[in-house]
Amino acid sequence: GSPVWPAAELLYRFYRMEGKMSFELLCMGLIALTFGLAVVFSGYRLFLFLLPFWGFFVGFYLGAQAIQALFDEAFLATVTSWGVGFVVGAIFAVLSYLFYFLAVGIISFSLGYAATVGILEWIGMDFGFLLWIIAVVIGVAVALAVYYFNLQKIAIIVITAFGGTSLIIYTIMAMTDPAFRLAADFVDNPVALVIDNSFWWLLFFIVVAGSGIFLQIQANRSFEIDEYNRWAEYSEAVYSSYTVIQLMM
């Protein structure tokens, strides 16, 4: 990428495209950018809404990379990796929806796992079973640390700020660079992709994510998400209904 500030580069690329971008792509890009900004600056308050989607994404990413590590193949290169990714993603999505403590654990795990994969690959370590195991262990350690030190709120704020900023960067790249490849590139190693594209994108990530973390902390000092156990709630409701039916018989 050219060493210019991302906003200036964005404007230049729009000008250079000379109307080649379709109206549909423009609308989709603007929606993605708006959603990304909302997650960056309001992720904690949107957390309950985001949970199933975030859980699915984490599960899909983990499942697909597990196949990649076990069978030494490219990321999402086979039907098996897609299938395993969708199955694990669906399981994570359901668990995130039903249990608050698992939802926080899953997104905390995702921070440790994704950061480990990205950094180790960036410094030159090839992705394989060893790297995958290291990333899983660190991801689990991060999740346990979040619970042990009661950092659930901070973890949610940091991870949503990081995730929203990543979405913004990917959207801008996809909208303005015809040579930019599929989303699999960004999912596989967002750290290396951003750094290799331009140092200024890395700076952009740090500034936007940092601003989101700071503003979310300030805005949510007195706001706390209600913990939940929807499985227990649904089980109790079913049992109560069954008891009523029995009494009526």
PDB file of C-alpha atoms in Angstrom:
ATOM      1  CA  GLY A   1       0.000   0.000   0.000  1.00  0.00           C
ATOM      2  CA  SER A   2       1.087   3.575  -0.571  1.00  0.00           C
ATOM      3  CA  PRO A   3       2.421   5.364   2.525  1.00  0.00           C
ATOM      4  CA  VAL A   4      -0.401   7.889   2.847  1.00  0.00           C
ATOM      5  CA  TRP A   5      -3.073   8.449   5.462  1.00  0.00           C
ATOM      6  CA  PRO A   6      -5.909   5.929   4.900  1.00  0.00           C
ATOM      7  CA  ALA A   7      -8.617   8.594   4.511  1.00  0.00           C
ATOM      8  CA  ALA A   8      -6.656  10.347   1.758  1.00  0.00           C
ATOM      9  CA  GLU A   9      -5.929   7.024   0.083  1.00  0.00           C
ATOM     10  CA  LEU A  10      -9.626   6.156   0.251  1.00  0.00           C
ATOM     11  CA  LEU A  11     -10.631   9.391  -1.478  1.00  0.00           C
ATOM     12  CA  TYR A  12      -7.945   8.962  -4.121  1.00  0.00           C
ATOM     13  CA  ARG A  13      -9.026   5.427  -4.928  1.00  0.00           C
ATOM     14  CA  PHE A  14     -12.679   6.468  -5.242  1.00  0.00           C
ATOM     15  CA  TYR A  15     -11.575   9.159  -7.701  1.00  0.00           C
ATOM     16  CA  ARG A  16      -9.401   6.710  -9.643  1.00  0.00           C
ATOM     17  CA  MET A  17     -12.214   4.201 -10.007  1.00  0.00           C
ATOM     18  CA  GLU A  18     -14.152   6.694 -12.196  1.00  0.00           C
ATOM     19  CA  GLY A  19     -17.578   5.384 -11.335  1.00  0.00           C
ATOM     20  CA  LYS A  20     -16.708   1.721 -11.720  1.00  0.00           C
ATOM     21  CA  MET A  21     -18.096   0.872  -8.279  1.00  0.00           C
ATOM     22  CA  SER A  22     -21.678  -0.355  -8.479  1.00  0.00           C
ATOM     23  CA  PHE A  23     -24.388   1.293  -6.443  1.00  0.00           C
ATOM     24  CA  GLU A  24     -25.066  -2.033  -4.690  1.00  0.00           C
ATOM     25  CA  LEU A  25     -21.416  -2.378  -3.641  1.00  0.00           C
ATOM     26  CA  LEU A  26     -21.378   1.208  -2.404  1.00  0.00           C
ATOM     27  CA  CYS A  27     -24.502   0.645  -0.295  1.00  0.00           C
ATOM     28  CA  MET A  28     -23.160  -2.602   1.137  1.00  0.00           C
ATOM     29  CA  GLY A  29     -19.879  -0.896   1.960  1.00  0.00           C
ATOM     30  CA  LEU A  30     -21.578   2.017   3.702  1.00  0.00           C
ATOM     31  CA  ILE A  31     -23.740  -0.372   5.735  1.00  0.00           C
ATOM     32  CA  ALA A  32     -20.655  -2.368   6.760  1.00  0.00           C
ATOM     33  CA  LEU A  33     -18.780   0.797   7.706  1.00  0.00           C
ATOM     34  CA  THR A  34     -21.718   2.058   9.766  1.00  0.00           C
ATOM     35  CA  PHE A  35     -22.018  -1.269  11.543  1.00  0.00           C
ATOM     36  CA  GLY A  36     -18.268  -1.351  12.161  1.00  0.00           C
ATOM     37  CA  LEU A  37     -18.343   2.100  13.732  1.00  0.00           C
ATOM     38  CA  ALA A  38     -21.288   1.079  15.926  1.00  0.00           C
ATOM     39  CA  VAL A  39     -19.366  -1.969  17.161  1.00  0.00           C
ATOM     40  CA  VAL A  40     -16.202   0.067  17.807  1.00  0.00           C
ATOM     41  CA  PHE A  41     -17.913   2.727  19.890  1.00  0.00           C
ATOM     42  CA  SER A  42     -20.973   0.879  21.266  1.00  0.00           C
ATOM     43  CA  GLY A  43     -19.869  -2.751  21.297  1.00  0.00           C
ATOM     44  CA  TYR A  44     -20.497  -3.301  24.991  1.00  0.00           C
ATOM     45  CA  ARG A  45     -24.122  -2.180  24.761  1.00  0.00           C
ATOM     46  CA  LEU A  46     -24.607  -4.182  21.550  1.00  0.00           C
ATOM     47  CA  PHE A  47     -22.957  -7.255  23.030  1.00  0.00           C
ATOM     48  CA  LEU A  48     -26.114  -9.299  23.623  1.00  0.00           C
ATOM     49  CA  PHE A  49     -27.185  -8.708  20.014  1.00  0.00           C
ATOM     50  CA  LEU A  50     -23.726  -9.560  18.672  1.00  0.00           C
ATOM     51  CA  LEU A  51     -23.273 -12.762  20.672  1.00  0.00           C
ATOM     52  CA  PRO A  52     -24.656 -15.402  18.271  1.00  0.00           C
ATOM     53  CA  PHE A  53     -22.917 -13.817  15.263  1.00  0.00           C
ATOM     54  CA  TRP A  54     -19.618 -13.443  17.094  1.00  0.00           C
ATOM     55  CA  GLY A  55     -19.849 -16.985  18.425  1.00  0.00           C
ATOM     56  CA  PHE A  56     -20.471 -18.320  14.927  1.00  0.00           C
ATOM     57  CA  PHE A  57     -17.542 -16.392  13.471  1.00  0.00           C
ATOM     58  CA  VAL A  58     -15.157 -17.597  16.194  1.00  0.00           C
ATOM     59  CA  GLY A  59     -16.308 -21.202  15.825  1.00  0.00           C
ATOM     60  CA  PHE A  60     -16.075 -21.088  12.043  1.00  0.00           C
ATOM     61  CA  TYR A  61     -12.565 -19.616  12.202  1.00  0.00           C
ATOM     62  CA  LEU A  62     -11.398 -22.152  14.796  1.00  0.00           C
ATOM     63  CA  GLY A  63     -12.941 -25.155  13.040  1.00  0.00           C
ATOM     64  CA  ALA A  64     -11.584 -24.257   9.613  1.00  0.00           C
ATOM     65  CA  GLN A  65      -8.101 -23.609  10.969  1.00  0.00           C
ATOM     66  CA  ALA A  66      -8.188 -26.883  12.901  1.00  0.00           C
ATOM     67  CA  ILE A  67      -8.641 -28.734   9.590  1.00  0.00           C
ATOM     68  CA  GLN A  68      -5.909 -26.602   8.052  1.00  0.00           C
ATOM     69  CA  ALA A  69      -3.525 -27.497  10.888  1.00  0.00           C
ATOM     70  CA  LEU A  70      -4.378 -31.205  11.045  1.00  0.00           C
ATOM     71  CA  PHE A  71      -4.209 -31.910   7.304  1.00  0.00           C
ATOM     72  CA  ASP A  72      -1.634 -29.297   6.238  1.00  0.00           C
ATOM     73  CA  GLU A  73      -3.850 -27.624   3.659  1.00  0.00           C
ATOM     74  CA  ALA A  74      -4.676 -24.049   2.710  1.00  0.00           C
ATOM     75  CA  PHE A  75      -7.256 -22.104   4.705  1.00  0.00           C
ATOM     76  CA  LEU A  76     -10.805 -22.925   3.520  1.00  0.00           C
ATOM     77  CA  ALA A  77      -9.357 -24.911   0.606  1.00  0.00           C
ATOM     78  CA  THR A  78     -11.641 -27.948   0.975  1.00  0.00           C
ATOM     79  CA  VAL A  79     -15.302 -28.736   1.520  1.00  0.00           C
ATOM     80  CA  THR A  80     -14.310 -30.401   4.795  1.00  0.00           C
ATOM     81  CA  SER A  81     -12.848 -27.201   6.224  1.00  0.00           C
ATOM     82  CA  TRP A  82     -15.989 -25.274   5.283  1.00  0.00           C
ATOM     83  CA  GLY A  83     -18.221 -27.980   6.741  1.00  0.00           C
ATOM     84  CA  VAL A  84     -16.323 -28.255  10.015  1.00  0.00           C
ATOM     85  CA  GLY A  85     -16.213 -24.475  10.236  1.00  0.00           C
ATOM     86  CA  PHE A  86     -19.986 -24.181   9.854  1.00  0.00           C
ATOM     87  CA  VAL A  87     -20.685 -26.968  12.379  1.00  0.00           C
ATOM     88  CA  VAL A  88     -18.332 -25.571  15.047  1.00  0.00           C
ATOM     89  CA  GLY A  89     -19.625 -22.082  14.307  1.00  0.00           C
ATOM     90  CA  ALA A  90     -23.228 -23.170  14.813  1.00  0.00           C
ATOM     91  CA  ILE A  91     -22.336 -24.870  18.122  1.00  0.00           C
ATOM     92  CA  PHE A  92     -20.514 -21.769  19.371  1.00  0.00           C
ATOM     93  CA  ALA A  93     -23.397 -19.530  18.298  1.00  0.00           C
ATOM     94  CA  VAL A  94     -25.947 -21.617  20.232  1.00  0.00           C
ATOM     95  CA  LEU A  95     -23.734 -21.804  23.334  1.00  0.00           C
ATOM     96  CA  SER A  96     -23.144 -18.040  23.210  1.00  0.00           C
ATOM     97  CA  TYR A  97     -26.890 -17.434  23.034  1.00  0.00           C
ATOM     98  CA  LEU A  98     -27.746 -19.802  25.890  1.00  0.00           C
ATOM     99  CA  PHE A  99     -24.966 -19.122  28.412  1.00  0.00           C
ATOM    100  CA  TYR A 100     -23.458 -15.740  29.275  1.00  0.00           C
ATOM    101  CA  PHE A 101     -20.324 -17.188  30.868  1.00  0.00           C
ATOM    102  CA  LEU A 102     -19.595 -19.252  27.745  1.00  0.00           C
ATOM    103  CA  ALA A 103     -20.245 -16.253  25.495  1.00  0.00           C
ATOM    104  CA  VAL A 104     -17.660 -14.176  27.351  1.00  0.00           C
ATOM    105  CA  GLY A 105     -15.294 -17.133  27.397  1.00  0.00           C
ATOM    106  CA  ILE A 106     -15.619 -17.637  23.645  1.00  0.00           C
ATOM    107  CA  ILE A 107     -14.901 -14.035  22.703  1.00  0.00           C
ATOM    108  CA  SER A 108     -12.055 -13.847  25.241  1.00  0.00           C
ATOM    109  CA  PHE A 109     -10.620 -17.015  23.717  1.00  0.00           C
ATOM    110  CA  SER A 110     -10.916 -15.451  20.266  1.00  0.00           C
ATOM    111  CA  LEU A 111      -8.729 -12.511  21.289  1.00  0.00           C
ATOM    112  CA  GLY A 112      -5.897 -14.716  22.552  1.00  0.00           C
ATOM    113  CA  TYR A 113      -6.199 -17.217  19.709  1.00  0.00           C
ATOM    114  CA  ALA A 114      -6.397 -14.767  16.813  1.00  0.00           C
ATOM    115  CA  ALA A 115      -3.666 -12.500  18.179  1.00  0.00           C
ATOM    116  CA  THR A 116      -1.339 -15.487  18.667  1.00  0.00           C
ATOM    117  CA  VAL A 117      -1.926 -16.838  15.154  1.00  0.00           C
ATOM    118  CA  GLY A 118      -1.498 -13.425  13.576  1.00  0.00           C
ATOM    119  CA  ILE A 119       1.655 -12.443  15.444  1.00  0.00           C
ATOM    120  CA  LEU A 120       3.424 -15.809  15.116  1.00  0.00           C
ATOM    121  CA  GLU A 121       2.720 -15.972  11.386  1.00  0.00           C
ATOM    122  CA  TRP A 122       3.807 -12.362  10.956  1.00  0.00           C
ATOM    123  CA  ILE A 123       7.196 -13.032  12.573  1.00  0.00           C
ATOM    124  CA  GLY A 124       7.748 -15.964  10.223  1.00  0.00           C
ATOM    125  CA  MET A 125       6.354 -19.109  11.846  1.00  0.00           C
ATOM    126  CA  ASP A 126       4.457 -21.274   9.362  1.00  0.00           C
ATOM    127  CA  PHE A 127       0.909 -22.201  10.279  1.00  0.00           C
ATOM    128  CA  GLY A 128       0.700 -25.822  11.310  1.00  0.00           C
ATOM    129  CA  PHE A 129      -0.340 -28.087  14.136  1.00  0.00           C
ATOM    130  CA  LEU A 130       2.247 -26.648  16.565  1.00  0.00           C
ATOM    131  CA  LEU A 131       1.197 -23.051  15.956  1.00  0.00           C
ATOM    132  CA  TRP A 132      -2.472 -24.032  16.214  1.00  0.00           C
ATOM    133  CA  ILE A 133      -1.916 -25.773  19.559  1.00  0.00           C
ATOM    134  CA  ILE A 134       0.020 -22.778  20.916  1.00  0.00           C
ATOM    135  CA  ALA A 135      -2.796 -20.447  19.838  1.00  0.00           C
ATOM    136  CA  VAL A 136      -5.481 -22.658  21.418  1.00  0.00           C
ATOM    137  CA  VAL A 137      -3.564 -22.865  24.714  1.00  0.00           C
ATOM    138  CA  ILE A 138      -3.061 -19.090  24.830  1.00  0.00           C
ATOM    139  CA  GLY A 139      -6.706 -18.509  23.894  1.00  0.00           C
ATOM    140  CA  VAL A 140      -7.877 -20.727  26.759  1.00  0.00           C
ATOM    141  CA  ALA A 141      -5.426 -18.989  29.125  1.00  0.00           C
ATOM    142  CA  VAL A 142      -6.808 -15.571  28.152  1.00  0.00           C
ATOM    143  CA  ALA A 143     -10.396 -16.758  28.724  1.00  0.00           C
ATOM    144  CA  LEU A 144      -9.513 -18.160  32.163  1.00  0.00           C
ATOM    145  CA  ALA A 145      -7.618 -14.986  33.091  1.00  0.00           C
ATOM    146  CA  VAL A 146     -10.613 -12.844  32.148  1.00  0.00           C
ATOM    147  CA  TYR A 147     -12.789 -14.796  34.584  1.00  0.00           C
ATOM    148  CA  TYR A 148     -10.179 -15.111  37.317  1.00  0.00           C
ATOM    149  CA  PHE A 149      -9.479 -11.370  37.406  1.00  0.00           C
ATOM    150  CA  ASN A 150     -13.135 -10.440  36.741  1.00  0.00           C
ATOM    151  CA  LEU A 151     -12.297  -8.591  33.516  1.00  0.00           C
ATOM    152  CA  GLN A 152     -15.404  -9.531  31.543  1.00  0.00           C
ATOM    153  CA  LYS A 153     -16.467  -5.951  30.921  1.00  0.00           C
ATOM    154  CA  ILE A 154     -13.013  -4.802  29.798  1.00  0.00           C
ATOM    155  CA  ALA A 155     -12.640  -7.891  27.613  1.00  0.00           C
ATOM    156  CA  ILE A 156     -15.930  -7.205  25.826  1.00  0.00           C
ATOM    157  CA  ILE A 157     -15.015  -3.563  25.247  1.00  0.00           C
ATOM    158  CA  VAL A 158     -11.520  -4.346  23.929  1.00  0.00           C
ATOM    159  CA  ILE A 159     -12.633  -7.185  21.667  1.00  0.00           C
ATOM    160  CA  THR A 160     -15.569  -5.292  20.160  1.00  0.00           C
ATOM    161  CA  ALA A 161     -13.324  -2.271  19.513  1.00  0.00           C
ATOM    162  CA  PHE A 162     -10.776  -4.518  17.784  1.00  0.00           C
ATOM    163  CA  GLY A 163     -13.429  -6.398  15.826  1.00  0.00           C
ATOM    164  CA  GLY A 164     -15.243  -3.272  14.660  1.00  0.00           C
ATOM    165  CA  THR A 165     -12.006  -1.640  13.533  1.00  0.00           C
ATOM    166  CA  SER A 166     -11.028  -4.789  11.631  1.00  0.00           C
ATOM    167  CA  LEU A 167     -14.378  -4.706   9.828  1.00  0.00           C
ATOM    168  CA  ILE A 168     -13.873  -1.045   8.898  1.00  0.00           C
ATOM    169  CA  ILE A 169     -10.407  -1.695   7.476  1.00  0.00           C
ATOM    170  CA  TYR A 170     -11.492  -4.759   5.529  1.00  0.00           C
ATOM    171  CA  THR A 171     -14.504  -2.908   4.091  1.00  0.00           C
ATOM    172  CA  ILE A 172     -12.394   0.036   2.923  1.00  0.00           C
ATOM    173  CA  MET A 173      -9.817  -2.303   1.365  1.00  0.00           C
ATOM    174  CA  ALA A 174     -12.475  -4.378  -0.381  1.00  0.00           C
ATOM    175  CA  MET A 175     -14.299  -1.292  -1.709  1.00  0.00           C
ATOM    176  CA  THR A 176     -11.264   0.573  -3.018  1.00  0.00           C
ATOM    177  CA  ASP A 177      -8.760  -2.015  -4.197  1.00  0.00           C
ATOM    178  CA  PRO A 178      -9.805  -4.133  -7.218  1.00  0.00           C
ATOM    179  CA  ALA A 179      -6.871  -6.472  -6.544  1.00  0.00           C
ATOM    180  CA  PHE A 180      -7.949  -7.135  -2.971  1.00  0.00           C
ATOM    181  CA  ARG A 181      -8.693 -10.809  -2.509  1.00  0.00           C
ATOM    182  CA  LEU A 182     -11.529 -12.581  -0.739  1.00  0.00           C
ATOM    183  CA  ALA A 183     -12.488 -12.282   2.911  1.00  0.00           C
ATOM    184  CA  ALA A 184     -10.565 -15.497   3.570  1.00  0.00           C
ATOM    185  CA  ASP A 185      -7.326 -13.492   3.342  1.00  0.00           C
ATOM    186  CA  PHE A 186      -8.413 -11.164   6.115  1.00  0.00           C
ATOM    187  CA  VAL A 187      -9.859 -13.913   8.302  1.00  0.00           C
ATOM    188  CA  ASP A 188      -6.782 -16.111   7.909  1.00  0.00           C
ATOM    189  CA  ASN A 189      -4.309 -13.506   9.199  1.00  0.00           C
ATOM    190  CA  PRO A 190      -5.642  -9.942   9.626  1.00  0.00           C
ATOM    191  CA  VAL A 191      -2.528  -8.819  11.493  1.00  0.00           C
ATOM    192  CA  ALA A 192      -0.120  -9.608   8.663  1.00  0.00           C
ATOM    193  CA  LEU A 193      -2.533  -8.352   6.003  1.00  0.00           C
ATOM    194  CA  VAL A 194      -2.918  -4.933   7.607  1.00  0.00           C
ATOM    195  CA  ILE A 195       0.797  -4.514   8.328  1.00  0.00           C
ATOM    196  CA  ASP A 196       1.900  -5.700   4.883  1.00  0.00           C
ATOM    197  CA  ASN A 197      -0.622  -3.455   3.134  1.00  0.00           C
ATOM    198  CA  SER A 198       0.655  -0.280   4.794  1.00  0.00           C
ATOM    199  CA  PHE A 199       2.089   0.877   8.109  1.00  0.00           C
ATOM    200  CA  TRP A 200      -0.529   3.616   8.073  1.00  0.00           C
ATOM    201  CA  TRP A 201      -3.294   1.049   8.205  1.00  0.00           C
ATOM    202  CA  LEU A 202      -1.725  -0.333  11.366  1.00  0.00           C
ATOM    203  CA  LEU A 203      -1.637   3.185  12.801  1.00  0.00           C
ATOM    204  CA  PHE A 204      -5.253   3.661  11.716  1.00  0.00           C
ATOM    205  CA  PHE A 205      -6.177   0.430  13.543  1.00  0.00           C
ATOM    206  CA  ILE A 206      -4.431   1.536  16.742  1.00  0.00           C
ATOM    207  CA  VAL A 207      -6.019   5.003  16.730  1.00  0.00           C
ATOM    208  CA  VAL A 208      -9.589   3.875  15.941  1.00  0.00           C
ATOM    209  CA  ALA A 209      -9.571   0.844  18.248  1.00  0.00           C
ATOM    210  CA  GLY A 210      -7.909   2.850  21.023  1.00  0.00           C
ATOM    211  CA  SER A 211     -10.501   5.606  20.689  1.00  0.00           C
ATOM    212  CA  GLY A 212     -13.291   3.038  20.805  1.00  0.00           C
ATOM    213  CA  ILE A 213     -11.909   1.444  23.971  1.00  0.00           C
ATOM    214  CA  PHE A 214     -11.518   4.807  25.703  1.00  0.00           C
ATOM    215  CA  LEU A 215     -14.979   6.087  24.765  1.00  0.00           C
ATOM    216  CA  GLN A 216     -16.701   2.802  25.629  1.00  0.00           C
ATOM    217  CA  ILE A 217     -15.091   2.772  29.070  1.00  0.00           C
ATOM    218  CA  GLN A 218     -16.222   6.342  29.674  1.00  0.00           C
ATOM    219  CA  ALA A 219     -19.766   5.706  28.420  1.00  0.00           C
ATOM    220  CA  ASN A 220     -20.312   2.476  30.359  1.00  0.00           C
ATOM    221  CA  ARG A 221     -18.946   3.283  33.805  1.00  0.00           C
ATOM    222  CA  SER A 222     -22.370   2.783  35.395  1.00  0.00           C
ATOM    223  CA  PHE A 223     -23.830   0.347  32.848  1.00  0.00           C
ATOM    224  CA  GLU A 224     -23.566  -3.414  33.314  1.00  0.00           C
ATOM    225  CA  ILE A 225     -24.838  -6.195  31.074  1.00  0.00           C
ATOM    226  CA  ASP A 226     -27.249  -8.554  32.821  1.00  0.00           C
ATOM    227  CA  GLU A 227     -25.834 -12.061  33.007  1.00  0.00           C
ATOM    228  CA  TYR A 228     -28.121 -14.824  31.817  1.00  0.00           C
ATOM    229  CA  ASN A 229     -28.643 -18.562  31.591  1.00  0.00           C
ATOM    230  CA  ARG A 230     -31.313 -18.999  28.948  1.00  0.00           C
ATOM    231  CA  TRP A 231     -31.111 -22.788  29.163  1.00  0.00           C
ATOM    232  CA  ALA A 232     -32.209 -22.647  32.808  1.00  0.00           C
ATOM    233  CA  GLU A 233     -34.907 -20.105  31.961  1.00  0.00           C
ATOM    234  CA  TYR A 234     -36.301 -22.241  29.128  1.00  0.00           C
ATOM    235  CA  SER A 235     -36.089 -25.416  31.225  1.00  0.00           C
ATOM    236  CA  GLU A 236     -37.984 -23.738  34.047  1.00  0.00           C
ATOM    237  CA  ALA A 237     -40.634 -22.487  31.646  1.00  0.00           C
ATOM    238  CA  VAL A 238     -41.082 -25.958  30.152  1.00  0.00           C
ATOM    239  CA  TYR A 239     -41.281 -27.537  33.611  1.00  0.00           C
ATOM    240  CA  SER A 240     -43.849 -24.945  34.758  1.00  0.00           C
ATOM    241  CA  SER A 241     -45.970 -25.603  31.676  1.00  0.00           C
ATOM    242  CA  TYR A 242     -45.773 -29.335  32.278  1.00  0.00           C
ATOM    243  CA  THR A 243     -46.803 -28.863  35.929  1.00  0.00           C
ATOM    244  CA  VAL A 244     -49.806 -26.755  34.924  1.00  0.00           C
ATOM    245  CA  ILE A 245     -50.899 -29.379  32.399  1.00  0.00           C
ATOM    246  CA  GLN A 246     -50.589 -32.112  35.010  1.00  0.00           C
ATOM    247  CA  LEU A 247     -52.731 -30.153  37.462  1.00  0.00           C
ATOM    248  CA  MET A 248     -55.404 -29.582  34.859  1.00  0.00           C
ATOM    249  CA  MET A 249     -55.684 -33.279  34.043  1.00  0.00           C
TER     250      MET A 249
END
